[in-house]
XYZ file of C-alpha atoms in Angstrom:
439
model
C -6.154 -26.271 -26.761
C -5.216 -29.750 -25.362
C -6.141 -30.417 -21.796
C -4.903 -33.443 -19.897
C -5.715 -34.215 -16.256
C -3.863 -36.006 -13.569
C -6.339 -37.191 -10.936
C -7.052 -40.683 -9.679
C -10.220 -42.184 -11.273
C -12.062 -42.426 -8.039
C -11.958 -38.623 -7.835
C -13.500 -37.696 -11.184
C -15.845 -34.838 -10.469
C -19.038 -33.547 -12.119
C -19.412 -29.885 -12.253
C -21.824 -28.245 -9.915
C -22.277 -24.595 -9.332
C -20.018 -23.447 -6.490
C -21.496 -22.937 -3.060
C -21.851 -19.315 -2.139
C -22.261 -19.067 1.670
C -22.233 -16.335 4.200
C -18.973 -15.465 5.845
C -18.450 -16.229 9.490
C -16.621 -18.452 11.935
C -17.230 -20.655 14.898
C -15.698 -23.544 16.706
C -15.443 -26.428 14.170
C -16.346 -29.896 15.346
C -13.426 -32.330 15.560
C -13.504 -35.608 13.732
C -13.470 -38.515 16.112
C -10.132 -40.202 16.503
C -9.060 -42.809 19.074
C -6.080 -40.669 19.817
C -8.152 -37.605 20.874
C -8.899 -39.336 24.282
C -5.178 -39.574 24.909
C -4.638 -35.800 24.626
C -4.178 -33.683 27.784
C -7.188 -31.400 28.356
C -5.324 -28.189 27.863
C -4.060 -29.364 24.437
C -7.547 -30.458 23.407
C -8.864 -27.041 24.177
C -5.955 -25.224 22.465
C -6.598 -27.320 19.339
C -10.150 -26.050 19.363
C -9.356 -22.340 19.558
C -11.666 -20.247 17.439
C -10.232 -18.693 14.295
C -12.290 -16.402 11.966
C -12.444 -17.916 8.528
C -15.090 -17.988 5.771
C -14.270 -21.683 5.109
C -15.198 -22.606 8.635
C -18.765 -22.899 9.900
C -20.601 -19.849 11.187
C -22.758 -19.987 14.210
C -26.457 -20.607 13.327
C -28.054 -17.287 12.301
C -24.686 -15.551 12.846
C -25.351 -12.817 10.283
C -28.756 -12.144 11.929
C -26.789 -10.843 14.959
C -25.927 -7.679 13.028
C -22.913 -5.952 11.678
C -21.937 -4.444 15.022
C -21.996 -7.800 16.785
C -19.837 -9.432 14.132
C -17.276 -6.661 14.498
C -17.262 -6.960 18.256
C -16.801 -10.750 17.898
C -13.626 -10.101 15.981
C -14.748 -11.507 12.675
C -14.650 -8.131 10.817
C -12.849 -4.825 11.347
C -14.802 -1.673 11.959
C -13.076 -0.249 8.802
C -11.335 -2.223 6.111
C -7.583 -2.415 5.704
C -7.204 -1.332 2.039
C -3.358 -1.177 1.914
C -2.238 -3.445 -0.813
C 0.858 -5.503 -1.443
C 1.565 -5.393 -5.176
C 4.307 -6.608 -7.441
C 5.218 -6.757 -11.117
C 7.690 -8.702 -13.210
C 8.523 -9.851 -16.728
C 10.809 -11.837 -18.934
C 11.045 -12.487 -22.697
C 7.869 -14.810 -22.661
C 5.416 -13.284 -20.222
C 4.802 -10.599 -17.648
C 2.814 -10.647 -14.436
C 1.273 -8.444 -11.841
C -0.270 -9.256 -8.476
C -2.003 -7.679 -5.590
C -3.336 -8.644 -2.131
C -5.498 -6.925 0.434
C -6.744 -7.809 3.881
C -10.015 -5.932 3.499
C -12.684 -6.273 6.184
C -11.337 -9.484 7.719
C -9.784 -9.307 11.151
C -6.497 -10.931 9.907
C -4.814 -11.584 6.491
C -4.717 -15.407 5.762
C -3.909 -15.317 2.041
C -0.462 -15.921 0.618
C 1.017 -16.166 -2.828
C 4.110 -17.163 -4.892
C 5.354 -15.579 -8.166
C 8.614 -16.772 -9.684
C 9.339 -15.806 -13.241
C 12.251 -18.140 -13.311
C 11.700 -21.366 -11.429
C 14.444 -22.519 -13.758
C 15.615 -21.147 -17.094
C 12.451 -22.453 -18.855
C 9.708 -22.424 -16.352
C 7.609 -19.859 -14.348
C 5.636 -20.662 -11.236
C 2.627 -18.778 -9.846
C 0.317 -19.670 -6.911
C -2.384 -18.368 -4.536
C -3.005 -19.907 -1.195
C -6.117 -19.053 0.723
C -5.789 -19.912 4.438
C -8.521 -20.801 6.942
C -8.238 -21.197 10.681
C -4.816 -19.396 10.676
C -2.264 -18.147 8.158
C 0.613 -20.473 8.787
C -0.275 -23.224 6.217
C -0.830 -20.697 3.451
C 2.557 -19.083 4.257
C 4.241 -22.484 4.440
C 3.003 -23.371 0.988
C 4.011 -20.027 -0.454
C 7.426 -20.634 0.953
C 8.051 -24.269 0.147
C 5.639 -25.685 -2.490
C 7.556 -24.422 -5.513
C 10.844 -25.818 -4.203
C 9.380 -29.246 -3.840
C 8.170 -29.139 -7.462
C 11.686 -28.142 -8.542
C 13.478 -30.929 -6.589
C 11.196 -33.684 -7.924
C 12.596 -36.406 -10.196
C 9.443 -36.093 -12.258
C 10.263 -32.457 -12.778
C 13.782 -33.280 -13.964
C 12.195 -35.815 -16.413
C 9.938 -33.061 -17.801
C 6.778 -34.380 -16.216
C 5.505 -31.184 -14.541
C 2.059 -32.550 -13.870
C 3.364 -35.474 -11.745
C 5.944 -33.091 -10.002
C 3.332 -30.615 -8.834
C 0.870 -33.401 -7.906
C 3.496 -34.938 -5.546
C 4.418 -31.519 -4.201
C 0.850 -30.977 -2.837
C 1.035 -34.080 -0.755
C 4.521 -33.341 0.284
C 3.399 -30.127 2.016
C 1.354 -32.202 4.471
C 4.242 -34.572 5.111
C 6.645 -31.648 5.781
C 4.350 -29.950 8.347
C 4.526 -32.978 10.702
C 6.955 -33.732 13.481
C 9.464 -31.542 15.222
C 10.740 -29.943 12.099
C 7.211 -29.174 10.926
C 6.310 -27.684 14.255
C 9.387 -25.437 14.225
C 8.795 -24.174 10.757
C 5.194 -23.436 11.401
C 6.186 -21.726 14.603
C 8.613 -19.462 12.748
C 6.022 -18.525 10.130
C 4.124 -16.618 12.728
C 0.754 -17.458 14.409
C 0.782 -16.655 18.090
C 2.059 -19.317 20.496
C -0.048 -20.367 23.451
C 2.444 -19.885 26.426
C 0.470 -22.296 28.728
C 0.048 -25.248 26.435
C 3.046 -24.525 24.116
C 0.634 -24.776 21.211
C 0.466 -22.785 18.019
C -2.982 -21.504 17.362
C -4.680 -23.812 14.977
C -2.451 -26.748 15.571
C -3.282 -30.227 16.865
C -1.049 -32.475 18.869
C -1.346 -36.137 18.233
C 0.893 -39.058 17.125
C 2.641 -38.792 13.770
C 1.662 -41.299 11.105
C 4.196 -43.932 10.027
C 4.058 -42.543 6.452
C 4.615 -38.949 7.396
C 7.997 -38.495 5.675
C 8.797 -41.103 2.970
C 10.542 -38.551 0.700
C 14.278 -38.350 0.502
C 15.474 -34.750 0.459
C 17.143 -32.192 2.805
C 14.073 -31.868 5.022
C 15.766 -33.877 7.651
C 13.917 -35.638 10.500
C 14.440 -33.923 13.903
C 14.003 -35.464 17.434
C 12.559 -33.035 20.005
C 9.551 -32.435 22.266
C 7.305 -32.097 19.243
C 8.426 -35.163 17.378
C 4.868 -36.568 17.499
C 3.265 -33.439 16.119
C 0.767 -34.625 13.484
C 0.427 -31.333 11.722
C -1.816 -28.227 11.645
C -5.586 -28.152 12.031
C -5.674 -24.943 10.105
C -5.366 -25.300 6.303
C -5.323 -23.547 2.979
C -6.491 -23.933 -0.650
C -3.799 -24.064 -3.354
C -4.118 -23.070 -7.004
C -0.831 -22.941 -8.899
C 0.244 -22.577 -12.527
C 3.500 -23.625 -14.178
C 4.317 -22.216 -17.617
C 7.116 -23.743 -19.778
C 7.279 -22.584 -23.393
C 3.670 -23.108 -24.600
C 2.729 -25.680 -22.028
C 0.542 -24.570 -19.105
C 0.152 -26.838 -15.997
C -2.602 -25.921 -13.523
C -2.932 -27.665 -10.154
C -5.859 -26.922 -7.773
C -7.106 -28.178 -4.456
C -9.952 -26.141 -2.854
C -12.044 -23.266 -4.121
C -9.409 -20.750 -5.425
C -9.625 -20.692 -9.167
C -7.527 -20.410 -12.303
C -9.138 -18.773 -15.428
C -7.683 -18.229 -18.915
C -8.842 -15.597 -21.416
C -8.840 -16.997 -24.898
C -9.845 -14.402 -27.514
C -11.708 -12.597 -24.839
C -13.664 -15.609 -23.602
C -13.215 -16.872 -20.074
C -12.520 -20.562 -19.514
C -12.116 -22.203 -16.051
C -8.992 -24.327 -15.885
C -9.883 -25.568 -12.259
C -12.987 -26.698 -10.481
C -14.121 -25.538 -7.057
C -13.932 -28.561 -4.687
C -17.175 -28.247 -2.737
C -19.165 -30.812 -0.583
C -22.119 -30.869 -3.001
C -20.006 -32.571 -5.725
C -21.036 -36.205 -5.918
C -17.532 -37.762 -5.963
C -16.306 -35.498 -3.175
C -19.379 -36.485 -1.020
C -18.783 -40.155 -1.740
C -15.192 -40.004 -0.604
C -16.101 -38.026 2.563
C -18.757 -40.564 3.638
C -16.484 -43.525 2.849
C -13.779 -42.111 5.009
C -16.128 -41.738 8.000
C -17.152 -38.135 7.593
C -20.582 -36.491 6.998
C -21.962 -33.401 5.328
C -24.283 -31.098 7.279
C -25.631 -27.859 5.847
C -23.198 -27.991 2.989
C -20.120 -28.430 5.281
C -17.846 -31.349 6.085
C -18.797 -32.540 9.619
C -20.808 -29.301 9.825
C -17.526 -27.306 9.736
C -15.495 -26.987 6.541
C -17.154 -25.779 3.260
C -14.489 -27.096 0.934
C -13.331 -30.667 0.370
C -9.652 -30.457 -0.655
C -7.031 -28.539 1.122
C -3.502 -28.634 2.383
C -3.353 -28.951 6.195
C -6.562 -29.576 8.093
C -4.957 -32.593 9.645
C -7.871 -33.321 11.890
C -9.754 -34.532 8.812
C -6.775 -36.830 7.732
C -6.401 -39.077 10.735
C -7.635 -42.466 9.263
C -4.553 -44.730 9.341
C -6.208 -47.270 7.116
C -6.704 -44.929 4.134
C -4.155 -43.275 1.763
C -3.979 -39.472 1.643
C -6.053 -39.158 -1.431
C -9.021 -41.040 0.253
C -9.142 -39.113 3.535
C -12.143 -36.935 4.497
C -10.243 -33.872 3.278
C -7.389 -34.419 0.861
C -4.601 -32.308 -0.564
C -5.007 -34.343 -3.844
C -5.073 -31.715 -6.709
C -6.739 -31.812 -10.046
C -4.034 -31.309 -12.631
C -4.672 -29.850 -16.085
C -2.064 -29.612 -18.806
C -2.984 -27.139 -21.503
C -1.253 -26.226 -24.798
C -1.245 -22.505 -25.170
C -1.714 -20.690 -28.500
C -1.755 -17.192 -29.858
C -5.456 -16.563 -28.963
C -4.555 -16.813 -25.280
C -4.595 -13.322 -23.718
C -3.855 -13.811 -20.017
C -4.128 -16.109 -17.069
C -5.745 -15.267 -13.707
C -5.264 -17.066 -10.382
C -7.324 -15.678 -7.483
C -8.755 -16.704 -4.118
C -12.504 -16.881 -3.522
C -12.598 -13.385 -2.203
C -12.548 -12.387 -5.858
C -14.759 -15.060 -7.274
C -17.493 -14.506 -4.648
C -17.937 -11.062 -6.187
C -17.308 -11.613 -9.899
C -17.929 -14.432 -12.347
C -15.065 -15.671 -14.461
C -16.316 -13.817 -17.534
C -16.938 -10.617 -15.562
C -13.434 -10.644 -14.334
C -12.064 -11.332 -17.800
C -14.097 -8.482 -19.273
C -12.997 -6.134 -16.486
C -9.363 -6.882 -17.061
C -9.761 -6.335 -20.854
C -11.359 -3.014 -20.134
C -8.547 -1.736 -17.912
C -5.385 -3.556 -19.090
C -4.556 -0.899 -21.662
C -5.451 1.958 -19.381
C -3.300 1.092 -16.467
C 0.510 1.518 -16.258
C 1.056 -2.057 -14.900
C -0.628 -5.392 -14.400
C -0.468 -4.976 -10.665
C -2.502 -1.750 -11.067
C -5.185 -3.731 -12.901
C -5.243 -6.284 -9.999
C -5.654 -3.338 -7.555
C -8.592 -2.009 -9.549
C -10.219 -5.475 -9.281
C -9.675 -5.597 -5.436
C -11.207 -2.114 -5.108
C -14.120 -3.211 -7.266
C -14.815 -6.236 -5.133
C -14.463 -4.519 -1.747
C -17.840 -4.156 -0.048
C -18.936 -0.817 1.267
C -19.950 -2.454 4.531
C -20.008 -5.928 6.125
C -23.847 -6.327 6.117
C -23.966 -8.468 3.018
C -21.026 -10.767 3.605
C -19.741 -10.754 0.012
C -16.816 -8.489 -0.679
C -15.592 -8.740 2.926
C -12.975 -11.414 2.491
C -9.175 -11.255 2.083
C -8.419 -10.844 -1.667
C -5.415 -12.015 -3.666
C -5.134 -12.034 -7.480
C -2.254 -12.912 -9.837
C -2.489 -11.760 -13.467
C -0.151 -13.290 -16.046
C -0.084 -11.869 -19.604
C 1.435 -13.954 -22.522
C 3.782 -12.229 -24.907
C 2.886 -12.909 -28.499
C 3.390 -14.920 -30.590
C 3.217 -17.856 -28.223
C 3.649 -20.440 -31.068
C 7.197 -19.245 -31.814
C 8.234 -20.738 -28.459
C 9.592 -24.225 -28.607
C 6.632 -26.487 -28.124
C 6.543 -28.576 -24.906
C 5.926 -32.236 -25.169
C 2.678 -32.936 -23.433
C 1.933 -36.090 -25.237
C 3.324 -38.324 -22.536
C 1.080 -36.739 -19.948
C -1.672 -39.237 -19.143
C -5.352 -38.284 -18.953
C -6.916 -39.453 -15.681
C -10.387 -38.255 -15.040
C -11.072 -34.975 -16.797
C -14.462 -33.290 -16.625
C -15.143 -29.552 -16.457
C -18.435 -28.310 -17.691
C -17.386 -24.744 -18.241
C -14.573 -25.601 -20.677
C -16.078 -28.539 -22.637
C -16.487 -26.210 -25.569
C -13.096 -24.553 -25.526
C -11.649 -24.530 -29.079
C -8.287 -26.000 -29.714
C -5.698 -23.946 -31.556
C -6.539 -25.943 -34.639
C -10.297 -25.167 -34.184
C -11.365 -28.558 -33.011
C -13.543 -29.006 -29.951
C -11.864 -29.756 -26.675
C -12.768 -33.304 -25.461
C -12.711 -34.202 -21.723
């Protein structure tokens, strides 16, 4: 398997075990910005409204308050919502199943995309794990794939560059009057007093907010200076064209491939303890406290979270929090069984290999791939909220490759450039020819 990465050299990361922290939620500190002092008081307060999310900082000793208190605070439900949204599909090259469940959380902030035919040759799958509100995850599920498709790089066959640009494009599109209107339509409650969407910040729009030329037209209106949402989401997506797999990730959702029964991570969890992430955060004016950015956010890359992207003197990839994704391009072979994309509600409960083993155990027994996903969600759901793990929203996409893969016309990945590739878990992945994978 050949793996190629698109990521600026300054963001080369060294693997570190992912942070496993307790779930909870409290009022996140705001980064200092000279524009904050210009905000009306009611808008500053609206921008700091509390939203339950495991990615945002819990109050000190929050779990010590007890399960009943957490339920009363609105962080968890008294009983989990176990209704699932599930879907299946297939074409001549692959088939997929997916399932999502709200679980114990007070609201559902996950979203997903599954398009078997992004075009005649390409399939697109993605999971988006929201924090501080659901709108950014829903926005990405609705628009990210279309921005990949309309990219000039995509038309030229460079899927890696196309998806890389699409991640940054999400932040650009959520600004201004049009961004405010689209986010409003996607559904979090509107504060009637301040006219604010929960989780959104009001501040001047940057001069580089919309450099792209497409049909996302600029609109004048009362929210023309809207700088984008303070809520955010992770994004982990996979594009499959013939035997070429492109994985893009920002945040702590994860993509795993099963090769001859062995699990290999194709993405890394972006956490504050990673050295390169910590260096970027500090250089941009942020700090890390108790494993969280500015004592608040426990992941370092995300779409949205505009309060951490306010430095006018830095490009988007160097902000405290960045949407800059790691891009891996992988050549598939006949040993590849299936691909999994899932939010951390799954990975907090099962390791990559445990999940791959579980899928292999049930994939022949179940009538559909979505049924396998449903079994995983039930397996991960905690019996109570006491322990914290197994209490999150859960979303999983399972993609099975039809054999033989090598009969498909091979995609040309030779022109994809390698920029900063390190992933400890997949250093020993064998290529189709039996050689060791080199990062």
